[in-house]
Amino acid sequence: MARKPKKAKSSGAPAWMATYSDLMSLLLTFFVLLFSMSSVSEEQFKAVAESLRVALAGSSNDSILEDNGSTISDLNTTEVEDIDQANPEDLTVEDSESVESTNVIPQEVQELYETANKYMAENGIESDLTISRDTEGVYIDIQESILFTSGNADITASGEETLSKLSGLFDLFDNKIVVEGYTDNVPMNTSEFPSNWELSTGRAVSVLRYLSEERGISPSRLSAKGYGEHFPLVPNDSDANRALNRRVNVIIMYEDREEVEDGE
């Protein structure tokens, strides 16, 4: 019986080598891809850095690049370290300080305010008037019912008595005095006062003339303004609120002595 010929053994690479070769090829491709994505040309880096320099430093001539454009230098870390080690209470913003300083009540205004409060209490008129202050001066608010009858600019007897007492306060200073008249929003239309403008101005002038002609306040210190209905303290939505808006303000103006002397 004839024998079957034996199959010759294969001399090629093992089967797993194909899979291994494919894996190595994929890994090589992957790393080449990563490298290509991470590489940035020198020209591109210079362009980006220059844009940042212009945006952050404005017209500054300092550059964040070395002369060859390859590295970043001249980063001053001293100031950063100083800030880290600084006391938070010592870190201030100059702009905030300047804004706050504009709202500080001048010492002279504070003294005027305290003197006016004391004077009004001593003369028994503190309950008839409202006093306030700001950087412009001291404001004394007098309600219409104390000075005038409705729709009229003639000062009543009670109004003259109040102004007579108040005028003594103005004799204590030589500051300028501004009298401001205000009304509510109820329309005014008479032959004497065609609108609230005329009524508010007429009332302010009446107070001014009384202080000057009857109480001897120098006319050079006095001025009058009428604002009509246009600066209410509260909305004109009730009788009580409208009564609050009908008023006369007498302002003792703050005058910076240094500015006055410079002007002279």
PDB file of C-alpha atoms in Angstrom:
ATOM      1  CA  MET A   1       0.000   0.000   0.000  1.00  0.00           C
ATOM      2  CA  ALA A   2       1.485   3.295  -1.049  1.00  0.00           C
ATOM      3  CA  ARG A   3       2.126   5.945   1.630  1.00  0.00           C
ATOM      4  CA  LYS A   4       0.623   9.473   1.407  1.00  0.00           C
ATOM      5  CA  PRO A   5       3.276  12.146   1.064  1.00  0.00           C
ATOM      6  CA  LYS A   6       3.762  14.281   4.211  1.00  0.00           C
ATOM      7  CA  LYS A   7       2.838  18.022   4.076  1.00  0.00           C
ATOM      8  CA  ALA A   8       5.820  20.274   4.257  1.00  0.00           C
ATOM      9  CA  LYS A   9       6.007  22.557   7.328  1.00  0.00           C
ATOM     10  CA  SER A  10       5.394  26.256   6.576  1.00  0.00           C
ATOM     11  CA  SER A  11       8.454  28.466   6.963  1.00  0.00           C
ATOM     12  CA  GLY A  12       6.465  31.853   7.104  1.00  0.00           C
ATOM     13  CA  ALA A  13       5.908  34.197  10.131  1.00  0.00           C
ATOM     14  CA  PRO A  14       3.472  33.137  12.828  1.00  0.00           C
ATOM     15  CA  ALA A  15      -0.132  34.337  12.480  1.00  0.00           C
ATOM     16  CA  TRP A  16       0.056  36.646  15.527  1.00  0.00           C
ATOM     17  CA  MET A  17       2.730  38.746  13.828  1.00  0.00           C
ATOM     18  CA  ALA A  18       0.169  40.183  11.429  1.00  0.00           C
ATOM     19  CA  THR A  19      -1.955  41.433  14.254  1.00  0.00           C
ATOM     20  CA  TYR A  20       1.113  42.800  16.054  1.00  0.00           C
ATOM     21  CA  SER A  21       2.268  44.634  12.931  1.00  0.00           C
ATOM     22  CA  ASP A  22      -1.141  46.198  12.475  1.00  0.00           C
ATOM     23  CA  LEU A  23      -1.118  47.380  16.123  1.00  0.00           C
ATOM     24  CA  MET A  24       2.333  48.939  15.775  1.00  0.00           C
ATOM     25  CA  SER A  25       1.280  50.715  12.586  1.00  0.00           C
ATOM     26  CA  LEU A  26      -1.783  52.141  14.319  1.00  0.00           C
ATOM     27  CA  LEU A  27       0.266  53.297  17.302  1.00  0.00           C
ATOM     28  CA  LEU A  28       2.821  54.938  15.048  1.00  0.00           C
ATOM     29  CA  THR A  29       0.071  56.706  13.112  1.00  0.00           C
ATOM     30  CA  PHE A  30      -1.527  57.843  16.385  1.00  0.00           C
ATOM     31  CA  PHE A  31       1.689  59.389  17.730  1.00  0.00           C
ATOM     32  CA  VAL A  32       2.481  61.048  14.402  1.00  0.00           C
ATOM     33  CA  LEU A  33      -1.003  62.578  14.507  1.00  0.00           C
ATOM     34  CA  LEU A  34      -0.465  63.837  18.067  1.00  0.00           C
ATOM     35  CA  PHE A  35       2.878  65.329  17.115  1.00  0.00           C
ATOM     36  CA  SER A  36       1.450  67.063  14.064  1.00  0.00           C
ATOM     37  CA  MET A  37      -1.333  68.569  16.180  1.00  0.00           C
ATOM     38  CA  SER A  38       1.038  69.815  18.886  1.00  0.00           C
ATOM     39  CA  SER A  39       3.625  71.441  16.673  1.00  0.00           C
ATOM     40  CA  VAL A  40       3.297  75.220  16.120  1.00  0.00           C
ATOM     41  CA  SER A  41       5.393  77.105  13.680  1.00  0.00           C
ATOM     42  CA  GLU A  42       7.580  79.938  14.954  1.00  0.00           C
ATOM     43  CA  GLU A  43       5.808  82.445  12.737  1.00  0.00           C
ATOM     44  CA  GLN A  44       2.393  81.451  14.093  1.00  0.00           C
ATOM     45  CA  PHE A  45       3.641  81.671  17.681  1.00  0.00           C
ATOM     46  CA  LYS A  46       5.117  85.134  17.060  1.00  0.00           C
ATOM     47  CA  ALA A  47       1.877  86.347  15.508  1.00  0.00           C
ATOM     48  CA  VAL A  48      -0.254  85.152  18.419  1.00  0.00           C
ATOM     49  CA  ALA A  49       2.179  86.538  20.992  1.00  0.00           C
ATOM     50  CA  GLU A  50       2.309  89.925  19.252  1.00  0.00           C
ATOM     51  CA  SER A  51      -1.496  90.131  19.222  1.00  0.00           C
ATOM     52  CA  LEU A  52      -1.565  89.410  22.946  1.00  0.00           C
ATOM     53  CA  ARG A  53       1.132  91.990  23.607  1.00  0.00           C
ATOM     54  CA  VAL A  54      -0.775  94.705  21.765  1.00  0.00           C
ATOM     55  CA  ALA A  55      -4.058  93.817  23.472  1.00  0.00           C
ATOM     56  CA  LEU A  56      -2.652  93.608  26.989  1.00  0.00           C
ATOM     57  CA  ALA A  57       0.129  96.168  26.929  1.00  0.00           C
ATOM     58  CA  GLY A  58      -1.338  98.785  24.590  1.00  0.00           C
ATOM     59  CA  SER A  59       1.464 100.896  23.184  1.00  0.00           C
ATOM     60  CA  SER A  60       4.116  99.378  25.421  1.00  0.00           C
ATOM     61  CA  ASN A  61       7.369  98.470  23.722  1.00  0.00           C
ATOM     62  CA  ASP A  62       8.019  95.545  26.078  1.00  0.00           C
ATOM     63  CA  SER A  63       7.687  92.142  24.481  1.00  0.00           C
ATOM     64  CA  ILE A  64       6.806  88.830  26.056  1.00  0.00           C
ATOM     65  CA  LEU A  65       9.201  87.069  23.635  1.00  0.00           C
ATOM     66  CA  GLU A  66      12.909  86.610  23.582  1.00  0.00           C
ATOM     67  CA  ASP A  67      14.725  88.217  20.693  1.00  0.00           C
ATOM     68  CA  ASN A  68      14.600  84.945  18.778  1.00  0.00           C
ATOM     69  CA  GLY A  69      10.870  84.587  19.470  1.00  0.00           C
ATOM     70  CA  SER A  70      11.261  81.129  20.938  1.00  0.00           C
ATOM     71  CA  THR A  71      10.726  81.657  24.683  1.00  0.00           C
ATOM     72  CA  ILE A  72       8.795  83.898  27.065  1.00  0.00           C
ATOM     73  CA  SER A  73      10.781  86.195  29.339  1.00  0.00           C
ATOM     74  CA  ASP A  74      10.688  89.368  31.456  1.00  0.00           C
ATOM     75  CA  LEU A  75       7.698  88.178  33.425  1.00  0.00           C
ATOM     76  CA  ASN A  76       7.953  90.251  36.609  1.00  0.00           C
ATOM     77  CA  THR A  77       6.837  87.963  39.415  1.00  0.00           C
ATOM     78  CA  THR A  78       7.983  90.339  42.163  1.00  0.00           C
ATOM     79  CA  GLU A  79       4.784  92.355  42.079  1.00  0.00           C
ATOM     80  CA  VAL A  80       2.702  89.181  42.170  1.00  0.00           C
ATOM     81  CA  GLU A  81       4.620  87.929  45.198  1.00  0.00           C
ATOM     82  CA  ASP A  82       4.204  91.320  46.883  1.00  0.00           C
ATOM     83  CA  ILE A  83       0.443  91.161  46.375  1.00  0.00           C
ATOM     84  CA  ASP A  84       0.292  87.627  47.762  1.00  0.00           C
ATOM     85  CA  GLN A  85       2.147  88.742  50.890  1.00  0.00           C
ATOM     86  CA  ALA A  86       0.314  92.063  51.312  1.00  0.00           C
ATOM     87  CA  ASN A  87      -2.251  92.777  53.981  1.00  0.00           C
ATOM     88  CA  PRO A  88      -5.723  92.826  52.355  1.00  0.00           C
ATOM     89  CA  GLU A  89      -6.562  95.966  54.343  1.00  0.00           C
ATOM     90  CA  ASP A  90      -3.680  97.771  52.597  1.00  0.00           C
ATOM     91  CA  LEU A  91      -4.995  96.980  49.125  1.00  0.00           C
ATOM     92  CA  THR A  92      -7.154  99.932  48.020  1.00  0.00           C
ATOM     93  CA  VAL A  93      -8.647 101.182  44.786  1.00  0.00           C
ATOM     94  CA  GLU A  94      -7.837 104.806  44.063  1.00  0.00           C
ATOM     95  CA  ASP A  95     -10.962 105.377  41.980  1.00  0.00           C
ATOM     96  CA  SER A  96     -13.183 104.203  44.836  1.00  0.00           C
ATOM     97  CA  GLU A  97     -11.411 106.528  47.228  1.00  0.00           C
ATOM     98  CA  SER A  98     -11.898 109.499  44.925  1.00  0.00           C
ATOM     99  CA  VAL A  99     -15.612 108.728  44.545  1.00  0.00           C
ATOM    100  CA  GLU A 100     -16.063 108.374  48.287  1.00  0.00           C
ATOM    101  CA  SER A 101     -14.209 111.620  48.946  1.00  0.00           C
ATOM    102  CA  THR A 102     -16.704 113.527  46.788  1.00  0.00           C
ATOM    103  CA  ASN A 103     -19.519 112.393  49.105  1.00  0.00           C
ATOM    104  CA  VAL A 104     -17.849 113.384  52.366  1.00  0.00           C
ATOM    105  CA  ILE A 105     -19.689 116.174  54.171  1.00  0.00           C
ATOM    106  CA  PRO A 106     -17.290 119.149  54.539  1.00  0.00           C
ATOM    107  CA  GLN A 107     -16.450 120.101  58.108  1.00  0.00           C
ATOM    108  CA  GLU A 108     -17.971 123.561  57.668  1.00  0.00           C
ATOM    109  CA  VAL A 109     -21.273 122.035  56.522  1.00  0.00           C
ATOM    110  CA  GLN A 110     -21.315 119.728  59.521  1.00  0.00           C
ATOM    111  CA  GLU A 111     -20.726 122.698  61.831  1.00  0.00           C
ATOM    112  CA  LEU A 112     -23.509 124.670  60.114  1.00  0.00           C
ATOM    113  CA  TYR A 113     -25.849 121.707  60.503  1.00  0.00           C
ATOM    114  CA  GLU A 114     -25.109 121.257  64.203  1.00  0.00           C
ATOM    115  CA  THR A 115     -25.453 124.992  64.880  1.00  0.00           C
ATOM    116  CA  ALA A 116     -28.769 125.132  62.985  1.00  0.00           C
ATOM    117  CA  ASN A 117     -30.155 122.153  64.908  1.00  0.00           C
ATOM    118  CA  LYS A 118     -29.186 123.707  68.237  1.00  0.00           C
ATOM    119  CA  TYR A 119     -30.603 127.123  67.260  1.00  0.00           C
ATOM    120  CA  MET A 120     -33.927 125.690  66.098  1.00  0.00           C
ATOM    121  CA  ALA A 121     -34.317 123.712  69.333  1.00  0.00           C
ATOM    122  CA  GLU A 122     -33.504 126.743  71.473  1.00  0.00           C
ATOM    123  CA  ASN A 123     -36.071 128.861  69.600  1.00  0.00           C
ATOM    124  CA  GLY A 124     -38.825 126.240  69.587  1.00  0.00           C
ATOM    125  CA  ILE A 125     -39.138 125.869  65.822  1.00  0.00           C
ATOM    126  CA  GLU A 126     -37.581 122.441  65.348  1.00  0.00           C
ATOM    127  CA  SER A 127     -41.018 120.810  65.123  1.00  0.00           C
ATOM    128  CA  ASP A 128     -42.106 123.150  62.306  1.00  0.00           C
ATOM    129  CA  LEU A 129     -39.077 122.596  60.095  1.00  0.00           C
ATOM    130  CA  THR A 130     -37.113 119.729  58.607  1.00  0.00           C
ATOM    131  CA  ILE A 131     -33.340 120.057  58.380  1.00  0.00           C
ATOM    132  CA  SER A 132     -30.860 118.050  56.311  1.00  0.00           C
ATOM    133  CA  ARG A 133     -27.426 118.458  54.771  1.00  0.00           C
ATOM    134  CA  ASP A 134     -25.237 117.332  51.896  1.00  0.00           C
ATOM    135  CA  THR A 135     -22.026 118.485  50.244  1.00  0.00           C
ATOM    136  CA  GLU A 136     -23.798 121.613  48.922  1.00  0.00           C
ATOM    137  CA  GLY A 137     -24.921 122.948  52.288  1.00  0.00           C
ATOM    138  CA  VAL A 138     -27.691 122.817  54.925  1.00  0.00           C
ATOM    139  CA  TYR A 139     -31.343 122.540  53.822  1.00  0.00           C
ATOM    140  CA  ILE A 140     -34.224 123.863  55.919  1.00  0.00           C
ATOM    141  CA  ASP A 141     -37.571 122.593  54.634  1.00  0.00           C
ATOM    142  CA  ILE A 142     -40.671 124.681  55.458  1.00  0.00           C
ATOM    143  CA  GLN A 143     -44.090 123.266  54.590  1.00  0.00           C
ATOM    144  CA  GLU A 144     -46.564 125.421  52.652  1.00  0.00           C
ATOM    145  CA  SER A 145     -49.135 125.322  55.469  1.00  0.00           C
ATOM    146  CA  ILE A 146     -46.762 127.276  57.725  1.00  0.00           C
ATOM    147  CA  LEU A 147     -46.065 130.056  55.216  1.00  0.00           C
ATOM    148  CA  PHE A 148     -48.981 130.364  52.785  1.00  0.00           C
ATOM    149  CA  THR A 149     -52.621 129.669  52.152  1.00  0.00           C
ATOM    150  CA  SER A 150     -53.589 127.476  49.192  1.00  0.00           C
ATOM    151  CA  GLY A 151     -52.738 128.965  45.809  1.00  0.00           C
ATOM    152  CA  ASN A 152     -51.315 132.130  47.389  1.00  0.00           C
ATOM    153  CA  ALA A 153     -47.822 133.642  47.672  1.00  0.00           C
ATOM    154  CA  ASP A 154     -48.511 136.101  50.497  1.00  0.00           C
ATOM    155  CA  ILE A 155     -46.786 135.059  53.720  1.00  0.00           C
ATOM    156  CA  THR A 156     -49.195 134.437  56.598  1.00  0.00           C
ATOM    157  CA  ALA A 157     -48.739 135.788  60.136  1.00  0.00           C
ATOM    158  CA  SER A 158     -47.559 132.371  61.344  1.00  0.00           C
ATOM    159  CA  GLY A 159     -45.142 132.246  58.421  1.00  0.00           C
ATOM    160  CA  GLU A 160     -43.684 135.644  59.316  1.00  0.00           C
ATOM    161  CA  GLU A 161     -43.233 134.529  62.912  1.00  0.00           C
ATOM    162  CA  THR A 162     -41.358 131.398  61.800  1.00  0.00           C
ATOM    163  CA  LEU A 163     -39.161 133.315  59.342  1.00  0.00           C
ATOM    164  CA  SER A 164     -38.493 135.989  61.960  1.00  0.00           C
ATOM    165  CA  LYS A 165     -37.133 133.372  64.342  1.00  0.00           C
ATOM    166  CA  LEU A 166     -35.245 131.608  61.567  1.00  0.00           C
ATOM    167  CA  SER A 167     -33.574 134.805  60.367  1.00  0.00           C
ATOM    168  CA  GLY A 168     -31.544 134.941  63.585  1.00  0.00           C
ATOM    169  CA  LEU A 169     -29.803 131.769  62.425  1.00  0.00           C
ATOM    170  CA  PHE A 170     -28.760 133.431  59.182  1.00  0.00           C
ATOM    171  CA  ASP A 171     -27.199 136.288  61.147  1.00  0.00           C
ATOM    172  CA  LEU A 172     -24.723 133.817  62.633  1.00  0.00           C
ATOM    173  CA  PHE A 173     -23.092 133.204  59.229  1.00  0.00           C
ATOM    174  CA  ASP A 174     -22.215 135.154  56.124  1.00  0.00           C
ATOM    175  CA  ASN A 175     -22.861 132.263  53.703  1.00  0.00           C
ATOM    176  CA  LYS A 176     -25.096 132.793  50.706  1.00  0.00           C
ATOM    177  CA  ILE A 177     -28.742 131.741  51.059  1.00  0.00           C
ATOM    178  CA  VAL A 178     -30.886 130.224  48.293  1.00  0.00           C
ATOM    179  CA  VAL A 179     -34.687 130.091  48.619  1.00  0.00           C
ATOM    180  CA  GLU A 180     -36.394 127.373  46.537  1.00  0.00           C
ATOM    181  CA  GLY A 181     -40.128 127.079  45.922  1.00  0.00           C
ATOM    182  CA  TYR A 182     -41.964 123.801  45.095  1.00  0.00           C
ATOM    183  CA  THR A 183     -45.600 122.881  44.436  1.00  0.00           C
ATOM    184  CA  ASP A 184     -47.636 119.720  43.945  1.00  0.00           C
ATOM    185  CA  ASN A 185     -48.941 118.634  40.534  1.00  0.00           C
ATOM    186  CA  VAL A 186     -52.406 120.201  40.831  1.00  0.00           C
ATOM    187  CA  PRO A 187     -52.668 122.598  37.857  1.00  0.00           C
ATOM    188  CA  MET A 188     -52.546 126.306  38.663  1.00  0.00           C
ATOM    189  CA  ASN A 189     -54.210 128.808  36.309  1.00  0.00           C
ATOM    190  CA  THR A 190     -55.017 132.234  37.675  1.00  0.00           C
ATOM    191  CA  SER A 191     -54.332 135.734  36.425  1.00  0.00           C
ATOM    192  CA  GLU A 192     -51.537 136.082  38.985  1.00  0.00           C
ATOM    193  CA  PHE A 193     -50.125 132.562  38.634  1.00  0.00           C
ATOM    194  CA  PRO A 194     -50.754 131.037  35.188  1.00  0.00           C
ATOM    195  CA  SER A 195     -48.900 127.852  36.198  1.00  0.00           C
ATOM    196  CA  ASN A 196     -47.094 126.198  39.074  1.00  0.00           C
ATOM    197  CA  TRP A 197     -43.870 127.749  37.800  1.00  0.00           C
ATOM    198  CA  GLU A 198     -45.101 131.223  38.697  1.00  0.00           C
ATOM    199  CA  LEU A 199     -46.576 130.088  42.017  1.00  0.00           C
ATOM    200  CA  SER A 200     -43.383 128.353  43.192  1.00  0.00           C
ATOM    201  CA  THR A 201     -41.201 131.259  42.072  1.00  0.00           C
ATOM    202  CA  GLY A 202     -43.573 133.824  43.627  1.00  0.00           C
ATOM    203  CA  ARG A 203     -43.425 132.052  46.977  1.00  0.00           C
ATOM    204  CA  ALA A 204     -39.635 131.837  46.907  1.00  0.00           C
ATOM    205  CA  VAL A 205     -39.394 135.555  46.100  1.00  0.00           C
ATOM    206  CA  SER A 206     -41.851 136.408  48.900  1.00  0.00           C
ATOM    207  CA  VAL A 207     -39.638 134.623  51.438  1.00  0.00           C
ATOM    208  CA  LEU A 208     -36.532 136.271  49.960  1.00  0.00           C
ATOM    209  CA  ARG A 209     -38.062 139.761  50.186  1.00  0.00           C
ATOM    210  CA  TYR A 210     -39.228 139.198  53.754  1.00  0.00           C
ATOM    211  CA  LEU A 211     -35.744 138.133  54.864  1.00  0.00           C
ATOM    212  CA  SER A 212     -34.171 141.103  53.087  1.00  0.00           C
ATOM    213  CA  GLU A 213     -36.707 143.875  53.675  1.00  0.00           C
ATOM    214  CA  GLU A 214     -38.061 142.905  57.077  1.00  0.00           C
ATOM    215  CA  ARG A 215     -35.175 141.033  58.707  1.00  0.00           C
ATOM    216  CA  GLY A 216     -32.204 142.895  57.235  1.00  0.00           C
ATOM    217  CA  ILE A 217     -30.461 139.976  55.480  1.00  0.00           C
ATOM    218  CA  SER A 218     -28.094 141.412  52.856  1.00  0.00           C
ATOM    219  CA  PRO A 219     -29.636 141.131  49.358  1.00  0.00           C
ATOM    220  CA  SER A 220     -26.219 140.130  48.009  1.00  0.00           C
ATOM    221  CA  ARG A 221     -26.505 136.889  49.979  1.00  0.00           C
ATOM    222  CA  LEU A 222     -29.977 135.995  48.693  1.00  0.00           C
ATOM    223  CA  SER A 223     -31.322 134.349  45.537  1.00  0.00           C
ATOM    224  CA  ALA A 224     -34.607 132.618  44.656  1.00  0.00           C
ATOM    225  CA  LYS A 225     -35.591 129.689  42.425  1.00  0.00           C
ATOM    226  CA  GLY A 226     -38.922 128.165  41.457  1.00  0.00           C
ATOM    227  CA  TYR A 227     -39.168 124.484  40.488  1.00  0.00           C
ATOM    228  CA  GLY A 228     -42.944 124.131  40.186  1.00  0.00           C
ATOM    229  CA  GLU A 229     -44.150 120.540  40.454  1.00  0.00           C
ATOM    230  CA  HIS A 230     -41.100 118.935  38.883  1.00  0.00           C
ATOM    231  CA  PHE A 231     -39.061 117.822  41.912  1.00  0.00           C
ATOM    232  CA  PRO A 232     -41.507 116.128  44.294  1.00  0.00           C
ATOM    233  CA  LEU A 233     -40.292 114.562  47.511  1.00  0.00           C
ATOM    234  CA  VAL A 234     -42.908 111.807  47.207  1.00  0.00           C
ATOM    235  CA  PRO A 235     -45.378 110.738  44.508  1.00  0.00           C
ATOM    236  CA  ASN A 236     -48.355 113.069  44.133  1.00  0.00           C
ATOM    237  CA  ASP A 237     -50.821 110.233  44.676  1.00  0.00           C
ATOM    238  CA  SER A 238     -52.580 111.374  47.861  1.00  0.00           C
ATOM    239  CA  ASP A 239     -53.547 114.554  49.696  1.00  0.00           C
ATOM    240  CA  ALA A 240     -50.926 113.870  52.357  1.00  0.00           C
ATOM    241  CA  ASN A 241     -48.151 113.419  49.776  1.00  0.00           C
ATOM    242  CA  ARG A 242     -49.172 116.507  47.829  1.00  0.00           C
ATOM    243  CA  ALA A 243     -49.000 118.509  51.071  1.00  0.00           C
ATOM    244  CA  LEU A 244     -45.413 117.300  51.578  1.00  0.00           C
ATOM    245  CA  ASN A 245     -44.458 118.408  48.076  1.00  0.00           C
ATOM    246  CA  ARG A 246     -45.788 121.958  48.625  1.00  0.00           C
ATOM    247  CA  ARG A 247     -42.804 123.488  50.386  1.00  0.00           C
ATOM    248  CA  VAL A 248     -40.087 126.116  50.492  1.00  0.00           C
ATOM    249  CA  ASN A 249     -36.449 125.161  51.024  1.00  0.00           C
ATOM    250  CA  VAL A 250     -34.029 127.677  52.500  1.00  0.00           C
ATOM    251  CA  ILE A 251     -30.445 126.569  51.832  1.00  0.00           C
ATOM    252  CA  ILE A 252     -27.386 127.822  53.671  1.00  0.00           C
ATOM    253  CA  MET A 253     -24.827 127.250  50.949  1.00  0.00           C
ATOM    254  CA  TYR A 254     -21.411 125.755  51.590  1.00  0.00           C
ATOM    255  CA  GLU A 255     -18.591 127.985  50.377  1.00  0.00           C
ATOM    256  CA  ASP A 256     -15.086 126.605  50.179  1.00  0.00           C
ATOM    257  CA  ARG A 257     -12.980 129.275  51.858  1.00  0.00           C
ATOM    258  CA  GLU A 258      -9.858 128.313  49.914  1.00  0.00           C
ATOM    259  CA  GLU A 259     -11.704 128.702  46.604  1.00  0.00           C
ATOM    260  CA  VAL A 260     -13.164 132.043  47.733  1.00  0.00           C
ATOM    261  CA  GLU A 261      -9.711 133.320  48.664  1.00  0.00           C
ATOM    262  CA  ASP A 262      -8.248 132.123  45.360  1.00  0.00           C
ATOM    263  CA  GLY A 263     -11.055 133.912  43.524  1.00  0.00           C
ATOM    264  CA  GLU A 264     -10.241 137.146  45.310  1.00  0.00           C
TER     265      GLU A 264
END
